[in-house]
mmCIF file of C-alpha atoms in Angstrom:
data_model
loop_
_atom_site.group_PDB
_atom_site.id
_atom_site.type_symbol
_atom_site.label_atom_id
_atom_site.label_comp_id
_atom_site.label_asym_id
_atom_site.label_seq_id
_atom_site.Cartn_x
_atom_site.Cartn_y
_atom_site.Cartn_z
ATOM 1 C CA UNK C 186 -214.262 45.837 -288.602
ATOM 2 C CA UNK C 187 -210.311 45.690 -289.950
ATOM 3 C CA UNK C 188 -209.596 44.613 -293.372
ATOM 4 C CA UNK C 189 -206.987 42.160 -293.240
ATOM 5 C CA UNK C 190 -204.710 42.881 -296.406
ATOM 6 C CA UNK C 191 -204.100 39.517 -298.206
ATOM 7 C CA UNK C 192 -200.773 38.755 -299.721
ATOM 8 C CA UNK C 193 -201.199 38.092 -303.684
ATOM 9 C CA UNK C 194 -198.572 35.568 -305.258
ATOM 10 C CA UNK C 195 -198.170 34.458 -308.478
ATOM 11 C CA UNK C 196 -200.488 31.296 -309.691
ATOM 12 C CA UNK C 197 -199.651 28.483 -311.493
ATOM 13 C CA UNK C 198 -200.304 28.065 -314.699
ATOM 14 C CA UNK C 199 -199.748 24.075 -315.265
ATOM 15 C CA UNK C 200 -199.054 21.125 -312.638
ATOM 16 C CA UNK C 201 -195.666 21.075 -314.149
ATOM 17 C CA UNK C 202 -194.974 25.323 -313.532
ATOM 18 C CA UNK C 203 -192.929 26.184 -310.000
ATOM 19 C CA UNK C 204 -194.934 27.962 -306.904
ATOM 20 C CA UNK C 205 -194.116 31.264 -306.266
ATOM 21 C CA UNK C 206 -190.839 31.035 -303.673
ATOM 22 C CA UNK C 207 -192.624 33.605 -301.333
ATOM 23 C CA UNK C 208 -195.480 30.990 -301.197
ATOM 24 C CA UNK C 209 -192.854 28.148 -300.229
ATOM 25 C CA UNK C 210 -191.484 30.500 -297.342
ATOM 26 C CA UNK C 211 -194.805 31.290 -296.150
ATOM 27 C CA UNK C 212 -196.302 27.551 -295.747
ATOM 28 C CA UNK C 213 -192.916 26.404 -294.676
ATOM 29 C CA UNK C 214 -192.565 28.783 -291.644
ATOM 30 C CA UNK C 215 -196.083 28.075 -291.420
ATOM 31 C CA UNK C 216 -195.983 24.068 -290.744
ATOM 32 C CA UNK C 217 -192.287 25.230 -288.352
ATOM 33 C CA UNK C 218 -194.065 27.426 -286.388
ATOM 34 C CA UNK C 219 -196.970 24.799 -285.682
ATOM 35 C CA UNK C 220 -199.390 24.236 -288.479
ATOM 36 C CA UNK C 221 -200.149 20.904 -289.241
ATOM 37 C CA UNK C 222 -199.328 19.740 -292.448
ATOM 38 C CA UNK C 223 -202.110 18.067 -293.700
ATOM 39 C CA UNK C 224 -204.258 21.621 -293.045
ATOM 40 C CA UNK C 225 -201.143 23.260 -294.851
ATOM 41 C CA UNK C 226 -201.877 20.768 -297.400
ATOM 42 C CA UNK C 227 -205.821 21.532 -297.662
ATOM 43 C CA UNK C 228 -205.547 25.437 -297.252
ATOM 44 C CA UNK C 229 -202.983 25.589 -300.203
ATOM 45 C CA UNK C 230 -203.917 23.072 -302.246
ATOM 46 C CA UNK C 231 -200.924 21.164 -302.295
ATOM 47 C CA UNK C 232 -199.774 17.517 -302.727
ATOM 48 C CA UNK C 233 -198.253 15.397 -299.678
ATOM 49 C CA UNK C 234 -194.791 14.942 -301.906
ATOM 50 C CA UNK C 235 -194.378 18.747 -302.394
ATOM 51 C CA UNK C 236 -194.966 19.897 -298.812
ATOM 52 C CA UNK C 237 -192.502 17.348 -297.895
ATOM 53 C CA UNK C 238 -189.598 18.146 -300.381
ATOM 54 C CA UNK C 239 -190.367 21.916 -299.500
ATOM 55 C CA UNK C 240 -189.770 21.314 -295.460
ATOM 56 C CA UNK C 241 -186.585 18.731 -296.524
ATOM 57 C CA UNK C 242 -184.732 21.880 -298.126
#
């Protein structure tokens, strides 16, 4: 079977430190190209509010 290589980004270390911007790309182009956001929501952990302002910029 292929090994599919995972992409490794930085993790937070507090509620209050910033997500990795290659992580913000990624789920953004995600949720544009289809993905719901609440399952963007689940699969990355995130909050409604940050999704949101993410996809506003």
């Amino acid at each position: 079977m292929g090994h599919k290589e995972q992409e490794v980004y930085a993790i937070r270390e507090g509620k209050q430190s910033h997500y990795d911007q290659r992580l913000i790309l990624k789920v953004v182009k995600e949720v544009e190209a289809g993905l719901p956001r609440k399952e963007a929501n689940r699969i990355y952990g995130l909050g409604k509010s940050c999704l949101y302002n993410w996809m506003r910029k």
